[in-house]
Amino acid sequence: MKPQISKMPSSSSYSKQEALMLDFIFLSQEKLATTFTEYFKENYGWTVAQTRAMCYLKLEGSLPMSQLADKVNSSRQHMTYLMDSLVEKGMAVRSSDPNNRRNVIVEGTEQGLRLLDTGERRFISHLLHCVYNTKNEDPQELMEAIKKVCTFLNGFDISVKSIPEIER
């Protein structure tokens, strides 16, 4: 199922820069993140939470289950269920933390990380195909723009708590 992108309502209350930022946020989520997780659901039967958990396990190596729950925005109880499903599929393993036996450490298995890597490579290959076969843009300019956005996002640090509340 393809994500449906609804056009943001045009409003004179948004500047061009604000409207561009809103489009960027929504389109990035819908066109990239949603399609990425749908790809893993369609091809591997992974849920959004399973896909996110596997991505963090790839990036971090191993994590205490409580930290992984925070990263995937899951309750501790749901994380137990989520890890049960990944362990059952052979995608992840649990072990006791030798320094604190109350902690459970989780990590991706070779099989799980290999599947994730294969899926990521196929997804990226498809994105590159789209970039280099676009009719309306110069592929090199698009790749340079992507590089600039990645550089910006890597240094981007905003706390939700620092965003002022709207006056009502």
XYZ file of N, CA, C and O in Angstrom:
672
model
N 0.842 -1.176 0.000
C 0.000 0.000 0.000
C 0.885 1.235 0.000
O 1.744 1.390 0.848
N 0.680 2.117 -0.945
C 1.471 3.325 -1.063
C 0.945 4.376 -0.095
O -0.261 4.532 0.065
N 1.859 5.119 0.574
C 1.395 6.175 1.461
C 0.720 7.281 0.663
O 1.180 7.634 -0.414
N -0.366 7.766 1.169
C -1.075 8.862 0.517
C -0.630 10.171 1.152
O -0.735 10.344 2.351
N -0.126 11.059 0.326
C 0.326 12.352 0.810
C -0.767 13.361 0.513
O -1.123 13.574 -0.640
N -1.293 13.951 1.555
C -2.274 14.995 1.319
C -1.527 16.323 1.321
O -0.598 16.517 2.092
N -1.924 17.202 0.434
C -1.291 18.511 0.359
C -1.629 19.271 1.628
O -2.755 19.256 2.095
N -0.616 19.921 2.172
C -0.847 20.757 3.344
C -1.760 21.906 2.932
O -1.594 22.456 1.851
N -2.722 22.253 3.784
C -3.590 23.368 3.414
C -2.758 24.639 3.290
O -1.910 24.908 4.136
N -2.976 25.362 2.193
C -2.223 26.603 2.049
C -2.850 27.635 2.962
O -4.053 27.749 3.080
N -1.998 28.348 3.629
C -2.483 29.336 4.578
C -1.576 30.550 4.509
O -0.359 30.421 4.443
N -2.178 31.692 4.516
C -1.375 32.914 4.471
C -0.631 33.121 5.783
O 0.240 33.967 5.875
N -0.954 32.325 6.822
C -0.275 32.494 8.106
C 1.126 31.877 8.102
O 1.906 32.129 9.004
N 1.461 31.057 7.092
C 2.780 30.450 6.989
C 3.627 31.209 5.982
O 3.172 31.504 4.881
N 4.866 31.493 6.370
C 5.798 32.068 5.406
C 6.218 30.961 4.448
O 5.960 29.782 4.698
N 6.895 31.308 3.372
C 7.365 30.295 2.430
C 8.342 29.341 3.110
O 8.309 28.139 2.866
N 9.197 29.868 3.987
C 10.160 29.025 4.694
C 9.449 28.074 5.650
O 9.816 26.906 5.753
N 8.433 28.572 6.351
C 7.681 27.708 7.268
C 6.940 26.611 6.507
O 6.954 25.443 6.913
N 6.328 26.971 5.391
C 5.612 25.981 4.591
C 6.588 24.941 4.046
O 6.283 23.740 4.033
N 7.778 25.371 3.626
C 8.795 24.456 3.131
C 9.233 23.490 4.232
O 9.383 22.290 3.997
N 9.427 23.994 5.459
C 9.822 23.135 6.576
C 8.728 22.117 6.889
O 9.020 20.941 7.126
N 7.476 22.543 6.884
C 6.372 21.605 7.128
C 6.323 20.536 6.048
O 6.175 19.352 6.342
N 6.450 20.947 4.793
C 6.478 19.968 3.710
C 7.627 18.988 3.899
O 7.463 17.782 3.726
N 8.798 19.494 4.264
C 9.971 18.648 4.479
C 9.707 17.616 5.577
O 9.978 16.432 5.411
N 9.152 18.057 6.686
C 8.878 17.148 7.804
C 7.882 16.069 7.392
O 8.132 14.875 7.569
N 6.761 16.469 6.839
C 5.723 15.500 6.498
C 6.136 14.590 5.342
O 5.898 13.391 5.388
N 6.738 15.162 4.310
C 7.135 14.339 3.174
C 8.253 13.376 3.543
O 8.275 12.233 3.079
N 9.190 13.809 4.378
C 10.266 12.916 4.822
C 9.675 11.721 5.559
O 10.062 10.574 5.315
N 8.752 11.996 6.451
C 8.120 10.923 7.218
C 7.332 9.996 6.312
O 7.489 8.785 6.350
N 6.487 10.572 5.483
C 5.602 9.757 4.650
C 6.338 9.035 3.529
O 6.122 7.856 3.310
N 7.161 9.730 2.814
C 7.795 9.140 1.637
C 8.971 8.249 1.990
O 9.220 7.272 1.300
N 9.707 8.558 3.043
C 10.896 7.770 3.363
C 10.658 6.806 4.511
O 10.749 5.599 4.336
N 10.372 7.332 5.682
C 10.254 6.463 6.862
C 9.111 5.462 6.721
O 9.285 4.273 6.998
N 7.966 5.928 6.283
C 6.825 5.025 6.159
C 7.079 3.969 5.088
O 6.816 2.781 5.297
N 7.629 4.382 3.952
C 7.914 3.427 2.885
C 8.978 2.431 3.327
O 8.894 1.235 3.016
N 9.979 2.909 4.074
C 11.035 2.037 4.583
C 10.444 0.950 5.482
O 10.702 -0.235 5.297
N 9.634 1.338 6.452
C 9.060 0.346 7.363
C 8.043 -0.542 6.650
O 7.935 -1.725 6.963
N 7.310 0.000 5.673
C 6.379 -0.826 4.896
C 7.127 -1.869 4.083
O 6.645 -2.988 3.903
N 8.307 -1.508 3.588
C 9.118 -2.461 2.831
C 9.453 -3.672 3.701
O 9.321 -4.812 3.274
N 9.859 -3.417 4.953
C 10.213 -4.526 5.839
C 8.984 -5.321 6.264
O 9.061 -6.530 6.441
N 7.852 -4.666 6.385
C 6.612 -5.387 6.701
C 6.237 -6.299 5.547
O 5.932 -7.481 5.742
N 6.279 -5.760 4.338
C 5.886 -6.513 3.149
C 6.827 -7.678 2.866
O 6.390 -8.769 2.513
N 8.137 -7.462 2.998
C 9.115 -8.467 2.601
C 9.578 -9.387 3.724
O 10.012 -10.503 3.456
N 9.518 -8.930 4.970
C 10.022 -9.733 6.085
C 8.982 -9.993 7.174
O 9.253 -10.724 8.110
N 7.833 -9.331 7.069
C 6.802 -9.508 8.081
C 7.110 -8.782 9.390
O 6.563 -9.121 10.427
N 8.010 -7.794 9.326
C 8.377 -7.036 10.528
C 7.401 -5.888 10.739
O 6.996 -5.213 9.799
N 7.070 -5.637 11.991
C 6.259 -4.475 12.329
C 7.149 -3.238 12.310
O 8.383 -3.334 12.240
N 6.532 -2.074 12.403
C 7.292 -0.819 12.471
C 8.234 -0.862 13.674
O 9.420 -0.525 13.561
N 7.734 -1.297 14.828
C 8.562 -1.344 16.046
C 9.709 -2.345 15.895
O 10.836 -2.076 16.338
N 9.458 -3.481 15.268
C 10.525 -4.459 15.055
C 11.604 -3.889 14.132
O 12.797 -4.055 14.382
N 11.180 -3.209 13.077
C 12.137 -2.607 12.147
C 12.976 -1.555 12.858
O 14.204 -1.530 12.734
N 12.327 -0.692 13.628
C 13.070 0.348 14.357
C 14.029 -0.281 15.372
O 15.177 0.151 15.495
N 13.569 -1.301 16.068
C 14.432 -1.966 17.057
C 15.655 -2.570 16.379
O 16.786 -2.419 16.857
N 15.451 -3.238 15.256
C 16.578 -3.839 14.543
C 17.551 -2.769 14.040
O 18.768 -2.968 14.087
N 17.030 -1.651 13.579
C 17.911 -0.558 13.136
C 18.762 -0.041 14.297
O 19.972 0.177 14.138
N 18.160 0.131 15.471
C 18.939 0.588 16.638
C 19.941 -0.463 17.076
O 21.064 -0.125 17.463
N 19.572 -1.731 17.004
C 20.515 -2.785 17.381
C 21.689 -2.824 16.401
O 22.821 -3.097 16.798
N 21.431 -2.527 15.151
C 22.524 -2.449 14.180
C 23.434 -1.268 14.502
O 24.655 -1.391 14.488
N 22.831 -0.122 14.792
C 23.615 1.087 15.061
C 24.392 1.004 16.374
O 25.539 1.434 16.454
N 23.773 0.457 17.404
C 24.358 0.463 18.743
C 25.105 -0.823 19.095
O 25.849 -0.849 20.059
N 24.853 -1.888 18.373
C 25.468 -3.174 18.702
C 24.613 -3.939 19.685
O 23.863 -4.821 19.320
N 24.701 -3.581 20.935
C 23.839 -4.194 21.949
C 23.400 -3.091 22.900
O 24.105 -2.096 23.076
N 22.235 -3.291 23.473
C 21.657 -2.279 24.363
C 20.902 -2.948 25.494
O 20.321 -4.021 25.301
N 20.866 -2.305 26.649
C 19.919 -2.762 27.669
C 18.502 -2.611 27.106
O 18.208 -1.658 26.369
N 17.663 -3.545 27.410
C 16.307 -3.541 26.867
C 15.568 -2.243 27.233
O 14.806 -1.717 26.421
N 15.819 -1.690 28.396
C 15.152 -0.450 28.800
C 15.573 0.716 27.900
O 14.745 1.551 27.543
N 16.845 0.772 27.515
C 17.296 1.834 26.611
C 16.704 1.665 25.219
O 16.330 2.640 24.573
N 16.623 0.428 24.757
C 16.019 0.169 23.455
C 14.545 0.570 23.472
O 14.046 1.160 22.512
N 13.866 0.301 24.568
C 12.455 0.691 24.699
C 12.321 2.205 24.571
O 11.417 2.697 23.885
N 13.214 2.949 25.205
C 13.182 4.407 25.097
C 13.414 4.855 23.657
O 12.731 5.747 23.156
N 14.356 4.224 22.976
C 14.684 4.622 21.609
C 13.545 4.351 20.631
O 13.319 5.131 19.720
N 12.851 3.244 20.801
C 11.743 2.932 19.886
C 10.411 3.452 20.413
O 9.360 3.174 19.839
N 10.490 4.210 21.498
C 9.300 4.836 22.070
C 8.257 3.789 22.466
O 7.100 3.854 22.086
N 8.716 2.811 23.230
C 7.871 1.696 23.624
C 7.880 1.567 25.152
O 8.867 1.889 25.807
N 6.805 1.044 25.689
C 6.786 0.756 27.117
C 7.674 -0.453 27.385
O 7.953 -1.246 26.483
N 8.118 -0.616 28.610
C 8.959 -1.767 28.971
C 8.188 -3.076 28.740
O 8.741 -4.051 28.266
N 6.892 -3.051 29.060
C 6.068 -4.246 28.889
C 5.957 -4.616 27.405
O 6.107 -5.774 27.037
N 5.721 -3.618 26.570
C 5.616 -3.900 25.133
C 6.974 -4.326 24.570
O 7.040 -5.149 23.659
N 8.066 -3.775 25.118
C 9.396 -4.151 24.636
C 9.664 -5.628 24.905
O 10.288 -6.308 24.094
N 9.180 -6.140 26.017
C 9.334 -7.568 26.306
C 8.632 -8.391 25.233
O 9.202 -9.335 24.688
N 7.406 -8.008 24.893
C 6.654 -8.691 23.834
C 7.385 -8.560 22.496
O 7.513 -9.538 21.746
N 7.871 -7.353 22.197
C 8.587 -7.105 20.951
C 9.840 -7.967 20.853
O 10.105 -8.594 19.824
N 10.608 -8.033 21.935
C 11.827 -8.847 21.927
C 11.495 -10.330 21.836
O 12.200 -11.075 21.167
N 10.410 -10.760 22.504
C 9.987 -12.162 22.368
C 9.773 -12.503 20.894
O 10.204 -13.556 20.421
N 9.124 -11.599 20.171
C 8.842 -11.868 18.757
C 10.125 -11.875 17.925
O 10.267 -12.702 17.023
N 11.060 -10.972 18.207
C 12.325 -10.959 17.458
C 13.186 -12.176 17.779
O 13.819 -12.745 16.891
N 13.195 -12.575 19.041
C 13.947 -13.775 19.434
C 13.343 -15.001 18.760
O 14.062 -15.854 18.230
N 12.013 -15.086 18.762
C 11.324 -16.218 18.136
C 11.643 -16.317 16.642
O 11.773 -17.410 16.099
N 11.792 -15.174 15.982
C 12.110 -15.149 14.551
C 13.607 -15.350 14.288
O 14.026 -15.394 13.138
N 14.404 -15.405 15.355
C 15.847 -15.570 15.190
C 16.562 -14.280 14.821
O 17.689 -14.308 14.332
N 15.926 -13.139 15.055
C 16.482 -11.845 14.672
C 17.318 -11.204 15.783
O 18.160 -10.360 15.509
N 17.060 -11.588 17.027
C 17.740 -10.974 18.171
C 17.923 -12.010 19.273
O 17.267 -13.056 19.272
N 18.828 -11.696 20.179
C 19.055 -12.535 21.361
C 19.111 -11.647 22.592
O 19.432 -10.466 22.513
N 18.786 -12.265 23.706
C 18.862 -11.595 25.007
C 19.953 -12.241 25.824
O 20.210 -13.432 25.699
N 20.531 -11.442 26.714
C 21.473 -11.999 27.682
C 21.418 -11.155 28.944
O 20.928 -10.026 28.921
N 21.920 -11.699 30.025
C 21.953 -10.954 31.281
C 23.163 -10.035 31.284
O 24.227 -10.379 30.779
N 22.976 -8.873 31.866
C 24.079 -7.925 32.018
C 24.971 -8.434 33.143
O 24.505 -8.588 34.278
N 26.247 -8.717 32.874
C 27.125 -9.241 33.927
C 27.349 -8.248 35.068
O 27.643 -8.651 36.190
N 27.159 -6.954 34.796
C 27.370 -5.930 35.824
C 26.118 -5.614 36.627
O 26.211 -5.018 37.695
N 24.962 -5.970 36.105
C 23.704 -5.682 36.798
C 22.681 -6.709 36.335
O 22.105 -6.569 35.259
N 22.442 -7.715 37.136
C 21.584 -8.815 36.692
C 20.127 -8.420 36.505
O 19.344 -9.176 35.971
N 19.745 -7.211 36.930
C 18.384 -6.741 36.657
C 18.227 -6.266 35.215
O 17.120 -6.172 34.722
N 19.358 -5.949 34.577
C 19.324 -5.504 33.181
C 19.367 -6.688 32.232
O 20.100 -7.640 32.458
N 18.606 -6.569 31.166
C 18.639 -7.548 30.088
C 19.254 -6.838 28.885
O 18.807 -5.763 28.491
N 20.288 -7.439 28.326
C 20.961 -6.886 27.153
C 20.404 -7.583 25.920
O 20.217 -8.805 25.916
N 20.132 -6.795 24.881
C 19.638 -7.368 23.630
C 20.579 -6.972 22.493
O 21.192 -5.908 22.524
N 20.683 -7.865 21.526
C 21.471 -7.562 20.334
C 20.903 -8.336 19.157
O 20.247 -9.370 19.326
N 21.154 -7.812 17.977
C 20.710 -8.477 16.765
C 21.563 -9.696 16.485
O 22.756 -9.711 16.781
N 20.949 -10.724 15.917
C 21.701 -11.914 15.514
C 22.328 -11.650 14.148
O 21.953 -10.701 13.441
N 23.248 -12.492 13.762
C 23.863 -12.374 12.440
C 22.785 -12.445 11.365
O 22.789 -11.667 10.407
N 21.842 -13.369 11.516
C 20.752 -13.517 10.550
C 19.894 -12.251 10.490
O 19.583 -11.758 9.407
N 19.510 -11.725 11.647
C 18.670 -10.528 11.686
C 19.359 -9.322 11.093
O 18.755 -8.561 10.321
N 20.634 -9.140 11.439
C 21.379 -8.000 10.909
C 21.641 -8.146 9.413
O 21.651 -7.156 8.681
N 21.810 -9.380 8.954
C 22.013 -9.613 7.523
C 20.722 -9.282 6.759
O 20.763 -8.657 5.692
N 19.571 -9.702 7.282
C 18.295 -9.366 6.637
C 18.079 -7.857 6.602
O 17.649 -7.307 5.579
N 18.367 -7.197 7.716
C 18.233 -5.742 7.774
C 19.150 -5.099 6.738
O 18.736 -4.219 5.979
N 20.390 -5.542 6.677
C 21.358 -4.992 5.734
C 20.891 -5.201 4.288
O 20.949 -4.285 3.469
N 20.392 -6.377 3.981
C 19.898 -6.670 2.632
C 18.730 -5.754 2.291
O 18.678 -5.166 1.205
N 17.804 -5.617 3.214
C 16.653 -4.743 2.990
C 17.060 -3.296 2.827
O 16.550 -2.584 1.948
N 17.992 -2.838 3.662
C 18.473 -1.455 3.548
C 19.129 -1.226 2.193
O 18.882 -0.214 1.539
N 19.957 -2.170 1.768
C 20.655 -2.021 0.479
C 19.664 -1.985 -0.687
O 19.823 -1.197 -1.620
N 18.651 -2.818 -0.639
C 17.644 -2.819 -1.703
C 16.859 -1.514 -1.707
O 16.571 -0.956 -2.762
N 16.517 -1.037 -0.528
C 15.765 0.215 -0.413
C 16.610 1.376 -0.937
O 16.126 2.206 -1.717
N 17.867 1.431 -0.520
C 18.761 2.506 -0.966
C 18.991 2.426 -2.469
O 19.003 3.448 -3.164
N 19.152 1.231 -2.988
C 19.326 1.047 -4.425
C 18.113 1.601 -5.176
O 18.262 2.270 -6.214
N 16.939 1.346 -4.654
C 15.721 1.869 -5.280
C 15.709 3.396 -5.224
O 15.358 4.063 -6.207
N 16.084 3.979 -4.079
C 16.134 5.436 -3.960
C 17.122 6.035 -4.956
O 16.828 7.042 -5.612
N 18.306 5.416 -5.064
C 19.302 5.910 -6.017
C 18.789 5.814 -7.450
O 19.007 6.721 -8.265
N 18.097 4.725 -7.750
C 17.499 4.578 -9.079
C 16.527 5.729 -9.341
O 16.524 6.308 -10.434
N 15.725 6.055 -8.351
C 14.769 7.166 -8.492
C 15.499 8.491 -8.708
O 15.093 9.292 -9.557
N 16.565 8.725 -7.948
C 17.314 9.975 -8.082
C 17.929 10.095 -9.474
O 17.823 11.140 -10.127
N 18.554 9.037 -9.936
C 19.274 9.111 -11.204
C 18.380 8.950 -12.434
O 18.842 9.137 -13.552
N 17.118 8.633 -12.223
C 16.203 8.518 -13.345
C 15.090 9.557 -13.304
O 14.069 9.397 -13.961
N 15.303 10.593 -12.523
C 14.312 11.654 -12.452
C 14.388 12.515 -13.710
O 15.448 12.717 -14.280
N 13.264 12.993 -14.147
C 13.200 13.800 -15.373
C 13.327 15.299 -15.083
O 13.756 16.054 -15.925
N 12.941 15.718 -13.896
C 12.836 17.147 -13.604
C 14.042 17.760 -12.902
O 14.115 18.969 -12.788
N 14.949 16.957 -12.400
C 16.064 17.481 -11.620
C 17.380 16.890 -12.092
O 17.414 15.795 -12.648
N 18.451 17.602 -11.815
C 19.795 17.105 -12.074
C 20.175 16.166 -10.926
O 20.179 16.585 -9.765
N 20.481 14.899 -11.233
C 20.808 13.932 -10.169
C 21.958 14.390 -9.258
O 21.892 14.184 -8.049
N 22.975 15.015 -9.819
C 24.096 15.467 -8.996
C 23.659 16.563 -8.026
O 24.100 16.597 -6.884
N 22.792 17.453 -8.483
C 22.267 18.503 -7.598
C 21.432 17.891 -6.476
O 21.504 18.324 -5.330
N 20.619 16.889 -6.817
C 19.818 16.210 -5.790
C 20.718 15.540 -4.756
O 20.482 15.650 -3.542
N 21.763 14.844 -5.209
C 22.674 14.174 -4.275
C 23.395 15.203 -3.401
O 23.599 14.970 -2.208
N 23.761 16.329 -3.962
C 24.417 17.393 -3.183
C 23.443 17.957 -2.140
O 23.823 18.219 -1.003
N 22.169 18.120 -2.533
C 21.156 18.608 -1.587
C 20.954 17.596 -0.459
O 20.841 17.978 0.715
N 20.922 16.312 -0.792
C 20.776 15.266 0.229
C 21.965 15.307 1.187
O 21.806 15.207 2.409
N 23.168 15.482 0.635
C 24.375 15.573 1.466
C 24.280 16.754 2.432
O 24.594 16.621 3.622
N 23.827 17.897 1.946
C 23.691 19.091 2.800
C 22.665 18.853 3.903
O 22.884 19.226 5.056
N 21.535 18.242 3.558
C 20.498 17.972 4.561
C 21.029 17.000 5.616
O 20.811 17.188 6.814
N 21.769 15.968 5.183
C 22.333 15.005 6.135
C 23.332 15.684 7.074
O 23.321 15.429 8.283
N 24.163 16.537 6.536
C 25.126 17.281 7.364
C 24.380 18.126 8.386
O 24.719 18.139 9.570
N 23.339 18.807 7.924
C 22.536 19.627 8.829
C 21.887 18.771 9.914
O 21.960 19.082 11.096
N 21.243 17.664 9.509
C 20.528 16.831 10.479
C 21.469 16.171 11.481
O 21.098 15.980 12.636
N 22.687 15.811 11.055
C 23.655 15.226 11.990
C 24.033 16.203 13.091
O 24.312 15.800 14.214
N 24.032 17.485 12.789
C 24.366 18.491 13.800
C 23.148 19.087 14.472
O 23.262 19.881 15.398
N 21.968 18.699 14.022
C 20.714 19.261 14.515
C 20.422 18.738 15.910
O 20.421 17.534 16.134
N 20.199 19.618 16.838
C 19.886 19.207 18.207
C 18.856 20.163 18.773
O 19.165 21.316 19.071
N 17.653 19.677 18.879
C 16.585 20.499 19.446
C 15.849 19.665 20.481
O 15.546 18.502 20.251
N 15.620 20.268 21.607
C 14.873 19.589 22.655
C 13.412 19.987 22.551
O 13.095 21.171 22.424
N 12.554 19.014 22.594
C 11.122 19.297 22.539
C 10.732 20.207 23.695
O 9.859 21.057 23.557
N 11.417 20.063 24.812
C 11.103 20.882 25.979
C 11.461 22.349 25.783
O 10.960 23.204 26.471
N 12.358 22.630 24.802
C 12.762 24.013 24.570
C 11.855 24.731 23.571
O 11.992 25.918 23.369
N 10.925 23.994 22.941
C 9.996 24.628 21.992
C 8.907 25.308 22.801
O 8.237 24.667 23.616
N 8.725 26.617 22.584
C 7.736 27.326 23.407
C 6.316 26.835 23.141
O 5.979 26.461 22.015
N 5.525 26.834 24.171
C 4.118 26.440 24.072
C 3.367 27.543 23.356
O 3.662 28.737 23.530
N 2.373 27.167 22.593
C 1.533 28.151 21.894
C 0.626 28.822 22.903
O 0.014 28.149 23.752
N 0.549 30.116 22.819
C -0.390 30.827 23.691
C -1.787 30.616 23.157
O -2.038 30.733 21.975
N -2.709 30.291 24.044
C -4.082 30.000 23.616
C -5.003 31.112 23.998
O -4.955 31.772 24.901
